[in-house]
């Protein structure tokens, strides 16, 4: 079982401690709020899964930008209602294969699948 340590002091000022470094948590400058970290976890898990699929298919891309937008429910608990990802992929001439690979990544990404149990998920792909 994996574990991480998160320390809080002086109210909502915290730090997620990792072997590789740390991430500041909170509302102060440089800090990540809880949903910032959730959106970051979603985008990074999905991208990592996507890269793994591309690697197996021997498809190369130059880079990707993922913009995550979410809407929370008004009723308590205020879980996510919708999540939309706008994905821009740079440096490929294999758009159809990349589209299929991204669709597959949404099916295999554990964070995407976890969030999909409470929110309606959607995405759009663009190529630059």
Coordinates of N, CA and C in Angstrom, one line a residue:
X1 N 0.8 -1.2 0.0 CA 0.0 0.0 0.0 C 0.9 1.2 0.0
X2 N 0.6 2.1 -0.9 CA 1.4 3.4 -1.0 C 0.9 4.4 0.1
X3 N 1.8 5.2 0.6 CA 1.4 6.2 1.5 C 2.1 7.5 1.2
X4 N 1.5 8.6 1.6 CA 2.1 9.9 1.4 C 1.9 10.7 2.7
X5 N 2.7 11.6 3.1 CA 2.6 12.4 4.3 C 2.2 13.8 3.8
X6 N 1.2 14.4 4.5 CA 0.8 15.7 4.2 C 0.7 16.4 5.6
X7 N 1.4 17.5 5.7 CA 1.5 18.2 7.0 C 0.8 19.6 6.8
X8 N 0.0 20.0 7.9 CA -0.6 21.2 7.9 C -0.2 22.0 9.1
X9 N -0.1 23.3 9.0 CA 0.2 24.2 10.1 C -0.4 25.6 9.8
X10 N -0.7 26.3 10.9 CA -1.3 27.6 10.8 C -2.5 27.7 9.9
X11 N -3.5 26.9 10.2 CA -4.7 26.9 9.3 C -4.5 26.0 8.1
X12 N -5.0 26.5 7.0 CA -4.9 25.6 5.8 C -3.7 25.9 5.0
X13 N -2.5 25.7 5.6 CA -1.2 25.8 4.9 C -0.5 24.5 5.1
X14 N -0.4 23.8 4.0 CA 0.2 22.4 4.1 C 1.2 22.1 3.0
X15 N 1.7 20.9 3.1 CA 2.7 20.5 2.2 C 2.6 19.0 2.0
X16 N 2.5 18.5 0.7 CA 2.5 17.1 0.4 C 3.9 16.7 0.2
X17 N 4.4 15.8 1.0 CA 5.8 15.4 0.9 C 6.0 14.2 0.1
X18 N 6.8 14.3 -0.9 CA 7.1 13.2 -1.9 C 8.6 12.9 -1.8
X19 N 9.0 11.7 -2.3 CA 10.4 11.4 -2.3 C 11.1 12.3 -3.2
X20 N 10.5 12.8 -4.3 CA 11.1 13.7 -5.3 C 11.0 15.2 -4.9
X21 N 10.3 15.5 -3.9 CA 10.2 16.9 -3.5 C 8.9 17.1 -2.8
X22 N 8.3 18.3 -2.9 CA 7.0 18.6 -2.2 C 6.1 19.5 -3.0
X23 N 4.9 19.5 -2.6 CA 3.9 20.4 -3.2 C 3.2 21.2 -2.1
X24 N 3.2 22.5 -2.3 CA 2.5 23.3 -1.3 C 1.0 23.2 -1.5
X25 N 0.3 23.1 -0.4 CA -1.2 23.0 -0.4 C -1.8 24.2 0.4
X26 N -2.8 24.8 -0.2 CA -3.5 25.9 0.5 C -3.9 27.0 -0.4
X27 N -4.4 28.1 0.2 CA -4.8 29.2 -0.6 C -3.8 30.3 -0.7
X28 N -2.7 30.2 -0.1 CA -1.6 31.2 -0.1 C -0.9 31.1 -1.5
X29 N -0.3 32.2 -1.9 CA 0.4 32.1 -3.2 C 1.3 30.9 -3.3
X30 N 1.3 30.2 -4.5 CA 2.1 29.0 -4.6 C 1.5 27.7 -4.1
X31 N 0.3 27.8 -3.5 CA -0.3 26.7 -2.9 C -1.4 26.1 -3.9
X32 N -1.6 24.8 -3.8 CA -2.6 24.2 -4.6 C -3.8 23.9 -3.7
X33 N -5.0 24.3 -4.2 CA -6.3 24.0 -3.5 C -6.6 22.5 -3.8
X34 N -7.5 21.9 -3.0 CA -7.9 20.5 -3.2 C -8.3 20.2 -4.6
X35 N -9.2 21.0 -5.2 CA -9.6 20.6 -6.6 C -8.5 20.9 -7.6
X36 N -7.6 21.8 -7.3 CA -6.4 21.9 -8.2 C -5.6 20.6 -8.2
X37 N -5.5 20.0 -7.1 CA -4.7 18.8 -7.0 C -5.5 17.6 -7.7
X38 N -6.8 17.6 -7.5 CA -7.6 16.6 -8.2 C -7.6 16.7 -9.7
X39 N -7.7 17.9 -10.2 CA -7.6 18.2 -11.6 C -6.2 17.8 -12.1
X40 N -5.2 18.1 -11.4 CA -3.8 17.8 -11.7 C -3.6 16.3 -11.8
X41 N -4.2 15.6 -10.8 CA -4.1 14.1 -10.7 C -4.8 13.5 -11.9
X42 N -5.9 14.1 -12.3 CA -6.7 13.6 -13.5 C -5.9 13.8 -14.7
X43 N -5.4 15.0 -15.0 CA -4.6 15.2 -16.2 C -3.3 14.4 -16.3
X44 N -2.6 14.3 -15.2 CA -1.3 13.6 -15.2 C -1.5 12.1 -15.3
X45 N -2.6 11.5 -14.7 CA -2.8 10.1 -14.9 C -3.3 9.8 -16.3
X46 N -4.2 10.6 -16.8 CA -4.7 10.4 -18.2 C -3.5 10.5 -19.2
X47 N -2.7 11.6 -19.0 CA -1.6 11.8 -19.9 C -0.6 10.6 -19.9
X48 N -0.3 10.2 -18.7 CA 0.7 9.0 -18.5 C 0.1 7.8 -19.2
X49 N -1.2 7.5 -19.0 CA -1.8 6.4 -19.6 C -1.8 6.5 -21.1
X50 N -2.1 7.7 -21.6 CA -2.1 8.0 -23.0 C -0.7 7.8 -23.6
X51 N 0.3 8.3 -23.0 CA 1.7 8.1 -23.5 C 2.1 6.6 -23.5
X52 N 1.7 5.8 -22.6 CA 1.9 4.4 -22.6 C 1.3 3.7 -23.8
X53 N 0.1 4.1 -24.1 CA -0.6 3.5 -25.3 C 0.1 4.0 -26.6
X54 N 0.5 5.2 -26.7 CA 1.2 5.7 -27.8 C 2.5 5.0 -28.0
X55 N 3.2 4.8 -26.9 CA 4.5 4.1 -27.0 C 4.3 2.6 -27.5
X56 N 3.3 2.0 -27.0 CA 3.0 0.6 -27.5 C 2.7 0.6 -29.0
X57 N 2.1 1.6 -29.5 CA 1.7 1.7 -30.9 C 2.8 2.4 -31.7
X58 N 3.9 2.8 -31.0 CA 5.0 3.5 -31.7 C 4.6 4.7 -32.4
X59 N 3.8 5.5 -31.7 CA 3.4 6.8 -32.3 C 4.0 7.9 -31.4
X60 N 4.6 8.8 -32.1 CA 5.3 9.9 -31.4 C 4.5 11.2 -31.5
X61 N 4.5 12.0 -30.4 CA 4.0 13.3 -30.4 C 5.0 14.3 -29.8
X62 N 4.9 15.6 -30.0 CA 5.8 16.5 -29.4 C 5.4 17.0 -28.0
X63 N 4.1 17.1 -27.8 CA 3.7 17.5 -26.5 C 2.2 17.7 -26.5
X64 N 1.6 18.0 -25.3 CA 0.2 18.0 -25.1 C -0.1 19.1 -24.0
X65 N -1.2 19.8 -24.2 CA -1.7 20.7 -23.2 C -3.1 20.2 -22.8
X66 N -3.4 20.1 -21.6 CA -4.7 19.7 -21.1 C -5.3 20.7 -20.2
X67 N -6.5 21.2 -20.6 CA -7.2 22.2 -19.7 C -8.4 21.4 -19.1
X68 N -8.4 21.4 -17.8 CA -9.5 20.7 -17.1 C -10.5 21.8 -16.5
X69 N -11.7 21.6 -16.8 CA -12.8 22.4 -16.2 C -13.8 21.6 -15.5
X70 N -14.2 22.0 -14.3 CA -15.2 21.2 -13.6 C -16.2 22.0 -13.0
X71 N -17.4 21.5 -12.8 CA -18.5 22.1 -12.1 C -18.9 21.2 -11.0
X72 N -19.1 21.9 -9.8 CA -19.5 21.1 -8.6 C -21.0 21.2 -8.4
X73 N -21.5 20.2 -7.8 CA -22.9 20.2 -7.5 C -23.2 21.3 -6.3
X74 N -24.4 21.8 -6.2 CA -24.7 22.7 -5.1 C -25.1 22.0 -3.9
X75 N -25.6 20.8 -4.0 CA -26.0 20.0 -2.8 C -24.8 19.4 -2.1
X76 N -24.9 19.2 -0.8 CA -23.9 18.6 0.0 C -24.0 17.1 0.0
X77 N -22.9 16.3 -0.2 CA -21.6 16.8 -0.5 C -21.4 17.4 -1.9
X78 N -20.7 18.4 -2.0 CA -20.5 19.1 -3.3 C -19.5 18.4 -4.3
X79 N -19.9 17.1 -4.6 CA -19.1 16.4 -5.5 C -19.1 17.0 -6.9
X80 N -18.2 16.6 -7.8 CA -18.2 17.1 -9.1 C -19.5 16.7 -9.9
X81 N -20.0 17.6 -10.6 CA -21.2 17.3 -11.5 C -20.7 17.0 -12.9
X82 N -19.8 17.9 -13.4 CA -19.3 17.6 -14.8 C -17.8 18.0 -14.8
X83 N -17.1 17.3 -15.7 CA -15.6 17.6 -15.9 C -15.5 17.5 -17.4
X84 N -14.8 18.6 -17.9 CA -14.5 18.7 -19.4 C -13.0 18.9 -19.5
X85 N -12.4 18.2 -20.4 CA -11.0 18.3 -20.8 C -10.9 18.8 -22.2
X86 N -10.1 19.9 -22.4 CA -9.8 20.4 -23.7 C -8.3 20.0 -23.9
X87 N -8.1 19.1 -24.9 CA -6.7 18.5 -25.0 C -6.2 19.0 -26.4
X88 N -5.0 19.6 -26.4 CA -4.3 20.0 -27.6 C -3.1 19.2 -27.7
X89 N -3.0 18.5 -28.8 CA -1.8 17.6 -29.1 C -1.0 18.2 -30.2
X90 N 0.3 18.3 -30.0 CA 1.2 18.9 -31.0 C 2.1 17.9 -31.6
X91 N 2.4 18.0 -32.8 CA 3.5 17.3 -33.5 C 3.1 15.9 -33.8
X92 N 2.0 15.7 -34.5 CA 1.7 14.3 -35.1 C 1.0 14.5 -36.4
X93 N 1.2 13.5 -37.2 CA 0.5 13.4 -38.5 C -0.5 12.2 -38.5
X94 N -0.6 11.6 -37.3 CA -1.4 10.4 -37.2 C -2.7 10.6 -36.3
X95 N -3.5 11.6 -36.7 CA -4.6 12.1 -35.9 C -5.6 11.0 -35.6
X96 N -6.0 10.2 -36.5 CA -6.9 9.1 -36.2 C -6.4 8.1 -35.2
X97 N -5.2 7.7 -35.3 CA -4.6 6.8 -34.4 C -4.4 7.4 -33.0
X98 N -4.1 8.7 -33.0 CA -4.0 9.4 -31.7 C -5.3 9.6 -31.0
X99 N -6.4 9.9 -31.8 CA -7.7 10.0 -31.2 C -8.2 8.6 -30.6
X100 N -7.9 7.5 -31.3 CA -8.3 6.2 -30.8 C -7.5 5.9 -29.5
X101 N -6.2 6.3 -29.5 CA -5.4 6.1 -28.3 C -5.8 6.9 -27.1
X102 N -6.3 8.1 -27.4 CA -6.8 8.9 -26.3 C -8.1 8.4 -25.7
X103 N -8.9 7.9 -26.6 CA -10.2 7.3 -26.2 C -9.9 6.1 -25.3
X104 N -8.9 5.3 -25.7 CA -8.5 4.1 -24.9 C -7.9 4.5 -23.6
X105 N -7.2 5.6 -23.6 CA -6.6 6.1 -22.3 C -7.7 6.5 -21.3
X106 N -8.8 7.0 -21.8 CA -9.9 7.4 -20.8 C -10.5 6.1 -20.2
X107 N -10.4 5.0 -20.9 CA -11.0 3.7 -20.4 C -10.0 3.1 -19.4
X108 N -8.7 3.3 -19.6 CA -7.7 2.7 -18.7 C -7.2 3.5 -17.6
X109 N -7.4 4.8 -17.6 CA -6.9 5.7 -16.6 C -7.7 5.6 -15.3
X110 N -7.1 5.2 -14.2 CA -7.9 4.9 -13.0 C -8.5 6.2 -12.4
X111 N -7.8 7.3 -12.5 CA -8.3 8.5 -11.9 C -9.5 9.0 -12.7
X112 N -9.4 8.9 -14.0 CA -10.6 9.3 -14.9 C -11.8 8.4 -14.6
X113 N -11.5 7.1 -14.5 CA -12.6 6.2 -14.2 C -13.2 6.4 -12.8
X114 N -12.4 6.7 -11.8 CA -12.9 7.0 -10.4 C -13.8 8.2 -10.4
X115 N -13.3 9.3 -11.1 CA -14.1 10.6 -11.1 C -15.4 10.3 -11.9
X116 N -15.4 9.5 -12.9 CA -16.5 9.2 -13.8 C -17.7 8.6 -13.0
X117 N -17.4 8.1 -11.8 CA -18.5 7.5 -11.0 C -19.4 8.6 -10.3
X118 N -18.9 9.8 -10.3 CA -19.7 10.9 -9.7 C -20.0 12.0 -10.6
X119 N -19.2 12.1 -11.7 CA -19.3 13.3 -12.6 C -19.5 12.8 -14.1
X120 N -20.2 13.6 -14.9 CA -20.3 13.4 -16.3 C -19.0 13.9 -16.9
X121 N -18.3 13.0 -17.6 CA -17.0 13.3 -18.2 C -17.1 13.5 -19.7
X122 N -16.3 14.5 -20.2 CA -16.3 14.8 -21.6 C -14.9 15.3 -21.9
X123 N -14.6 15.2 -23.2 CA -13.3 15.8 -23.7 C -13.4 16.1 -25.1
X124 N -12.5 17.0 -25.6 CA -12.4 17.4 -27.0 C -10.9 17.4 -27.3
X125 N -10.6 16.9 -28.5 CA -9.2 16.9 -28.9 C -9.0 17.9 -30.0
X126 N -7.8 18.6 -29.9 CA -7.4 19.5 -31.0 C -6.0 19.1 -31.4
X127 N -5.6 19.4 -32.6 CA -4.3 19.1 -33.0 C -3.6 20.4 -33.5
X128 N -2.4 20.7 -33.1 CA -1.7 21.9 -33.5 C -0.4 21.5 -34.2

